[in-house]
Amino acid sequence: MIPGEFEALRLRAMREWQEMHLKPFVTVGTASCGRSVGALETLDAVKDFIAKHSVDCNVLEVGCMGLCYCEPIMGISVPGAPRVFYGKVGAEEAHEILEQHLLRGKPVAKYALGTVGDGIVDGIQNLFENPFFKKQLRRVLSRCGFVEPTNLNHYIATGGYEGFLKALSMEPTQIIEELKNSGLRGRGGAGFPTGLKWELARKSTGDEKYIVCNGAEGDIGAFMDRLIMESDPYSVIEGMTIAGLAVGAKRGYIYVRAEYELAFHVLEKAISTATQHGLLGRDILGTGLQFEVELFKAAGMYICGEETALMNSMEGQRGTPRLRPPFPTQSGLKGMPTVVNNVKTLANVPLILRNGASWFSSVGTEKSKGTVVLSLSGCVERQGVIEVPMGITLREVIYEIGGGIANGRKLKAVQTGGPLGGIIPEWMIDLTLDYETLRDVGSPLGSGGIIALDDRTCMVDVARAFAEFAKKESCGYCIPCRLGTAQIFQILDEIAKGHGKPSDVDLLVSIGEAMKVSCFCAFGQGVPNIVLATLKHFPNEYEEHIRSGRCPISYKLSEGG
C-alpha cells in the first residue's frame, strides 16, 4: 500500500512535470565540468535574452549528462517538438541559438548534439544515436543532465522513490535477498557483494547501526561520483534510505570529498528538501520508520577513501586504516555495525528494488553483473562520464565511445583503477571490462577511472607521477609504505633526470614486491602496481633512460617523431 503522504507528493510532482512541458523551457548544465568552461556565463546570457525578448519560458539549471568534452551544454524544449541539445555553447552561441530556435522555431544544426523525444528534426540525429551514447546503457545516469538536481518533483516524476516504496512492502531480509540475487557488487573498487555486506551488518548486534556513503572519490582520473552527487543526489539518498531499512540503521552519513563544494551544496539542499517532505526524518511518510542523513566533509587525504580510515576521520582521529577484523559491518563508526557503500553502489539500489534483481543482472558477465559508470579522460577525442554494460571491451570504450585518440596520435596504453590500479598496453585493449579480467592482468577496474595515454607518453614519467602522488598521500602509519613510497619516487626521479643506474630496475622490483606483502593496507600494497606494470610492459624505456641518460620519447618528439 502506498502511503497517502507519498501519493500527494507524486500527484504534485506529476502536475509540475506536465506543466513544465506545456510551454518552452531552456536547460543549461551547471555541474562542475560545465562551470569550468563558462556555463554560468551561458546561463546569464540565456536569462538576459529571455528577459530582453519577454519570452514566456522557464530556465532550468540541470546537471551533467556526461558529455564533458562538449560543455557548456544547453537544451531547448518547445511544445510539440523534440527537445534539442546543443554543445560548446558560450554566451555568443546562446544568443544565436535562442534567436533561431526559440523565437523562429528553427533548430540550429551546426551546434546540435542531438534530439530527445518524439519527432524528427532535419539534419539533427537522435541524441542517443550520437557515437558517445550509442554503446552506453544509461541506468544510473538516466536523469543526469535532464532534470534539476535538487528538484524533488523532477526526481519523483521520473520514477524516484518507487524503489523505496517497493522496499516498504518487503521484509528487511527480502530486500537483502533481492540485492544478493541481483549480483550487485561494490562500485568503489573492491567489488564486494553488496547484499552480503548488508546481511552481515543486519546480523551484527549494536545499540545503533549506520549507513555511510563514501563520496571521498580521490582517484586520479575519476569524477563519476562527483557527477552523480551533483546531478542526481536523490538517487543516493533513496539508496541510503533503503539500506537503512534493510540493515536496521536509523542514521546515515555522506562523506564528501572536501574539494567537491558544489556536490556538498547540492546534497545539502536535497537532504533538506527530502526531510521537509517527510522522506527523511523520524517518521518517514507516516510509517514510523526513522532514517536521517548528515553530510560530512572529508579530511582531504586520499587514504580517507579507505573505509576504516574514513571512519577514523569522522570520529576526529587521524585518518589511518584500522586492523581488520573486526570489519566495519561488525564494529565500524563509533564501534557500531556500519555499512560503507560507494556513491555508485547506492545509486543502483533504488533501480534494483524498482525493477527487480533479474532486470539488473540481465546485462553484464557471469560474475560482474549490471552496468558500470566510468570516467573517460586522457588523450581520447571525447572525454566524459559513461555508463556501459559490464563485459564491454576496452577497445569499444576508447575507440567507439571515446572517438579514438586525439590529434591523429596512436594509443600507447590505458591506465585504470587510479593510483592503486595498473597499466594496460595497447596490444591488450580487447580485454573486457569486468572485475575478474582486469584483476587478473594486474590493472584493477577500481572505482572506474580510465585514462588513455598516447604515443607521446613516457612511461617512466607516468610511473614517477603516480609515485609522487603516493609519497605525498601515504598516511605514514606503517614503515613499508612510509619508506617504500619515498624510495620508489626517489629512484624514478633519478632515472627520469638521466641519473639512473642499471641496478635501479631490480631495486624497484624488490621494493615493490616487498610492499605488496608487508604494507598494512590496500594503499601501500597497491602503490607498486603501476611501477611494476610499466617495468613489465615497457622495459626498453627504462633501459634507454638509464643507458643514454635521456628520455627516448622526448628525444623522438624533438626529432619530429
Tab-separated table of N, CA, C and O in Angstrom, residues 140-182:
chain	number	residue	atom	x	y	z
A	140	VAL	N	21.935	4.275	-14.097
A	140	VAL	CA	22.287	5.200	-13.010
A	140	VAL	C	22.312	6.636	-13.514
A	140	VAL	O	21.922	7.563	-12.802
A	141	LEU	N	22.772	6.841	-14.742
A	141	LEU	CA	22.927	8.198	-15.284
A	141	LEU	C	21.699	8.694	-16.044
A	141	LEU	O	21.769	9.744	-16.691
A	142	SER	N	20.590	7.972	-15.969
A	142	SER	CA	19.454	8.289	-16.827
A	142	SER	C	18.898	9.696	-16.619
A	142	SER	O	18.404	10.324	-17.561
A	143	ARG	N	18.957	10.230	-15.392
A	143	ARG	CA	18.428	11.575	-15.131
A	143	ARG	C	19.483	12.668	-15.310
A	143	ARG	O	19.138	13.841	-15.466
A	144	CYS	N	20.745	12.287	-15.227
A	144	CYS	CA	21.818	13.283	-15.165
A	144	CYS	C	21.853	14.148	-16.428
A	144	CYS	O	21.978	13.651	-17.542
A	145	GLY	N	21.710	15.452	-16.216
A	145	GLY	CA	21.712	16.393	-17.327
A	145	GLY	C	20.348	16.672	-17.909
A	145	GLY	O	20.216	17.492	-18.818
A	146	PHE	N	19.313	15.995	-17.384
A	146	PHE	CA	17.970	16.162	-17.930
A	146	PHE	C	16.987	16.783	-16.938
A	146	PHE	O	15.928	17.254	-17.333
A	147	VAL	N	17.318	16.742	-15.642
A	147	VAL	CA	16.408	17.279	-14.621
A	147	VAL	C	17.178	18.228	-13.704
A	147	VAL	O	18.404	18.202	-13.646
A	148	GLU	N	16.415	19.051	-12.980
A	148	GLU	CA	17.031	19.893	-11.962
A	148	GLU	C	17.446	19.003	-10.790
A	148	GLU	O	16.595	18.320	-10.195
A	149	PRO	N	18.706	18.980	-10.430
A	149	PRO	CA	19.197	18.022	-9.433
A	149	PRO	C	18.487	18.083	-8.082
A	149	PRO	O	18.235	17.038	-7.479
A	150	THR	N	18.187	19.265	-7.594
A	150	THR	CA	17.593	19.373	-6.255
A	150	THR	C	16.077	19.481	-6.283
A	150	THR	O	15.450	19.674	-5.243
A	151	ASN	N	15.476	19.344	-7.460
A	151	ASN	CA	14.018	19.431	-7.577
A	151	ASN	C	13.417	18.060	-7.283
A	151	ASN	O	13.475	17.142	-8.097
A	152	LEU	N	12.849	17.905	-6.107
A	152	LEU	CA	12.285	16.624	-5.703
A	152	LEU	C	11.162	16.194	-6.628
A	152	LEU	O	10.984	15.000	-6.910
A	153	ASN	N	10.396	17.145	-7.142
A	153	ASN	CA	9.317	16.810	-8.061
A	153	ASN	C	9.845	16.165	-9.329
A	153	ASN	O	9.247	15.225	-9.867
A	154	HIS	N	10.946	16.673	-9.845
A	154	HIS	CA	11.547	16.084	-11.046
A	154	HIS	C	11.978	14.642	-10.770
A	154	HIS	O	11.811	13.759	-11.617
A	155	TYR	N	12.535	14.421	-9.584
A	155	TYR	CA	13.008	13.078	-9.246
A	155	TYR	C	11.832	12.103	-9.141
A	155	TYR	O	11.861	11.007	-9.715
A	156	ILE	N	10.779	12.509	-8.453
A	156	ILE	CA	9.627	11.633	-8.272
A	156	ILE	C	8.915	11.396	-9.602
A	156	ILE	O	8.488	10.265	-9.906
A	157	ALA	N	8.800	12.434	-10.417
A	157	ALA	CA	8.098	12.310	-11.703
A	157	ALA	C	8.813	11.371	-12.661
A	157	ALA	O	8.193	10.852	-13.603
A	158	THR	N	10.090	11.153	-12.451
A	158	THR	CA	10.856	10.254	-13.323
A	158	THR	C	11.157	8.919	-12.646
A	158	THR	O	12.156	8.266	-12.944
A	159	GLY	N	10.291	8.522	-11.721
A	159	GLY	CA	10.410	7.201	-11.109
A	159	GLY	C	11.090	7.161	-9.762
A	159	GLY	O	11.263	6.072	-9.190
A	160	GLY	N	11.484	8.301	-9.250
A	160	GLY	CA	12.153	8.339	-7.965
A	160	GLY	C	11.266	7.864	-6.825
A	160	GLY	O	10.058	8.116	-6.820
A	161	TYR	N	11.850	7.174	-5.878
A	161	TYR	CA	11.229	6.637	-4.668
A	161	TYR	C	10.292	5.462	-4.930
A	161	TYR	O	9.685	4.933	-4.000
A	162	GLU	N	10.204	5.001	-6.177
A	162	GLU	CA	9.438	3.782	-6.429
A	162	GLU	C	10.165	2.574	-5.833
A	162	GLU	O	9.533	1.614	-5.388
A	163	GLY	N	11.497	2.604	-5.849
A	163	GLY	CA	12.268	1.536	-5.229
A	163	GLY	C	12.043	1.486	-3.734
A	163	GLY	O	11.892	0.403	-3.147
A	164	PHE	N	12.002	2.650	-3.101
A	164	PHE	CA	11.762	2.707	-1.657
A	164	PHE	C	10.357	2.229	-1.316
A	164	PHE	O	10.156	1.505	-0.333
A	165	LEU	N	9.373	2.615	-2.122
A	165	LEU	CA	8.005	2.157	-1.885
A	165	LEU	C	7.925	0.634	-1.966
A	165	LEU	O	7.236	-0.015	-1.180
A	166	LYS	N	8.645	0.068	-2.936
A	166	LYS	CA	8.688	-1.393	-3.048
A	166	LYS	C	9.329	-1.995	-1.798
A	166	LYS	O	8.853	-3.012	-1.269
A	167	ALA	N	10.381	-1.366	-1.318
A	167	ALA	CA	11.076	-1.865	-0.131
A	167	ALA	C	10.168	-1.829	1.098
A	167	ALA	O	10.255	-2.701	1.971
A	168	LEU	N	9.288	-0.824	1.166
A	168	LEU	CA	8.374	-0.729	2.306
A	168	LEU	C	7.440	-1.939	2.402
A	168	LEU	O	6.976	-2.288	3.495
A	169	SER	N	7.161	-2.566	1.273
A	169	SER	CA	6.249	-3.715	1.259
A	169	SER	C	6.970	-5.032	1.491
A	169	SER	O	6.341	-6.095	1.468
A	170	MET	N	8.292	-4.964	1.726
A	170	MET	CA	9.101	-6.168	1.887
A	170	MET	C	9.673	-6.248	3.301
A	170	MET	O	9.845	-5.230	3.975
A	171	GLU	N	9.987	-7.464	3.709
A	171	GLU	CA	10.737	-7.654	4.941
A	171	GLU	C	12.200	-7.278	4.686
A	171	GLU	O	12.691	-7.422	3.555
A	172	PRO	N	12.917	-6.806	5.712
A	172	PRO	CA	14.335	-6.459	5.513
A	172	PRO	C	15.146	-7.596	4.893
A	172	PRO	O	15.996	-7.360	4.028
A	173	THR	N	14.871	-8.823	5.316
A	173	THR	CA	15.616	-9.953	4.751
A	173	THR	C	15.304	-10.145	3.271
A	173	THR	O	16.158	-10.596	2.496
A	174	GLN	N	14.084	-9.800	2.853
A	174	GLN	CA	13.719	-9.902	1.438
A	174	GLN	C	14.449	-8.849	0.606
A	174	GLN	O	14.848	-9.118	-0.533
A	175	ILE	N	14.607	-7.657	1.177
A	175	ILE	CA	15.363	-6.606	0.479
A	175	ILE	C	16.795	-7.073	0.255
A	175	ILE	O	17.345	-6.950	-0.851
A	176	ILE	N	17.388	-7.612	1.295
A	176	ILE	CA	18.772	-8.081	1.210
A	176	ILE	C	18.890	-9.221	0.198
A	176	ILE	O	19.834	-9.273	-0.588
A	177	GLU	N	17.918	-10.112	0.201
A	177	GLU	CA	17.940	-11.239	-0.746
A	177	GLU	C	17.844	-10.727	-2.187
A	177	GLU	O	18.484	-11.284	-3.093
A	178	GLU	N	17.042	-9.689	-2.390
A	178	GLU	CA	16.932	-9.097	-3.734
A	178	GLU	C	18.272	-8.536	-4.189
A	178	GLU	O	18.674	-8.706	-5.341
A	179	LEU	N	18.965	-7.871	-3.272
A	179	LEU	CA	20.297	-7.340	-3.595
A	179	LEU	C	21.264	-8.471	-3.896
A	179	LEU	O	22.068	-8.392	-4.834
A	180	LYS	N	21.209	-9.523	-3.110
A	180	LYS	CA	22.099	-10.664	-3.333
A	180	LYS	C	21.806	-11.331	-4.682
A	180	LYS	O	22.722	-11.676	-5.434
A	181	ASN	N	20.530	-11.485	-5.005
A	181	ASN	CA	20.158	-12.108	-6.271
A	181	ASN	C	20.554	-11.263	-7.482
A	181	ASN	O	20.802	-11.789	-8.562
A	182	SER	N	20.607	-9.948	-7.275
A	182	SER	CA	20.964	-9.059	-8.393
A	182	SER	C	22.420	-9.201	-8.801
A	182	SER	O	22.789	-8.948	-9.945
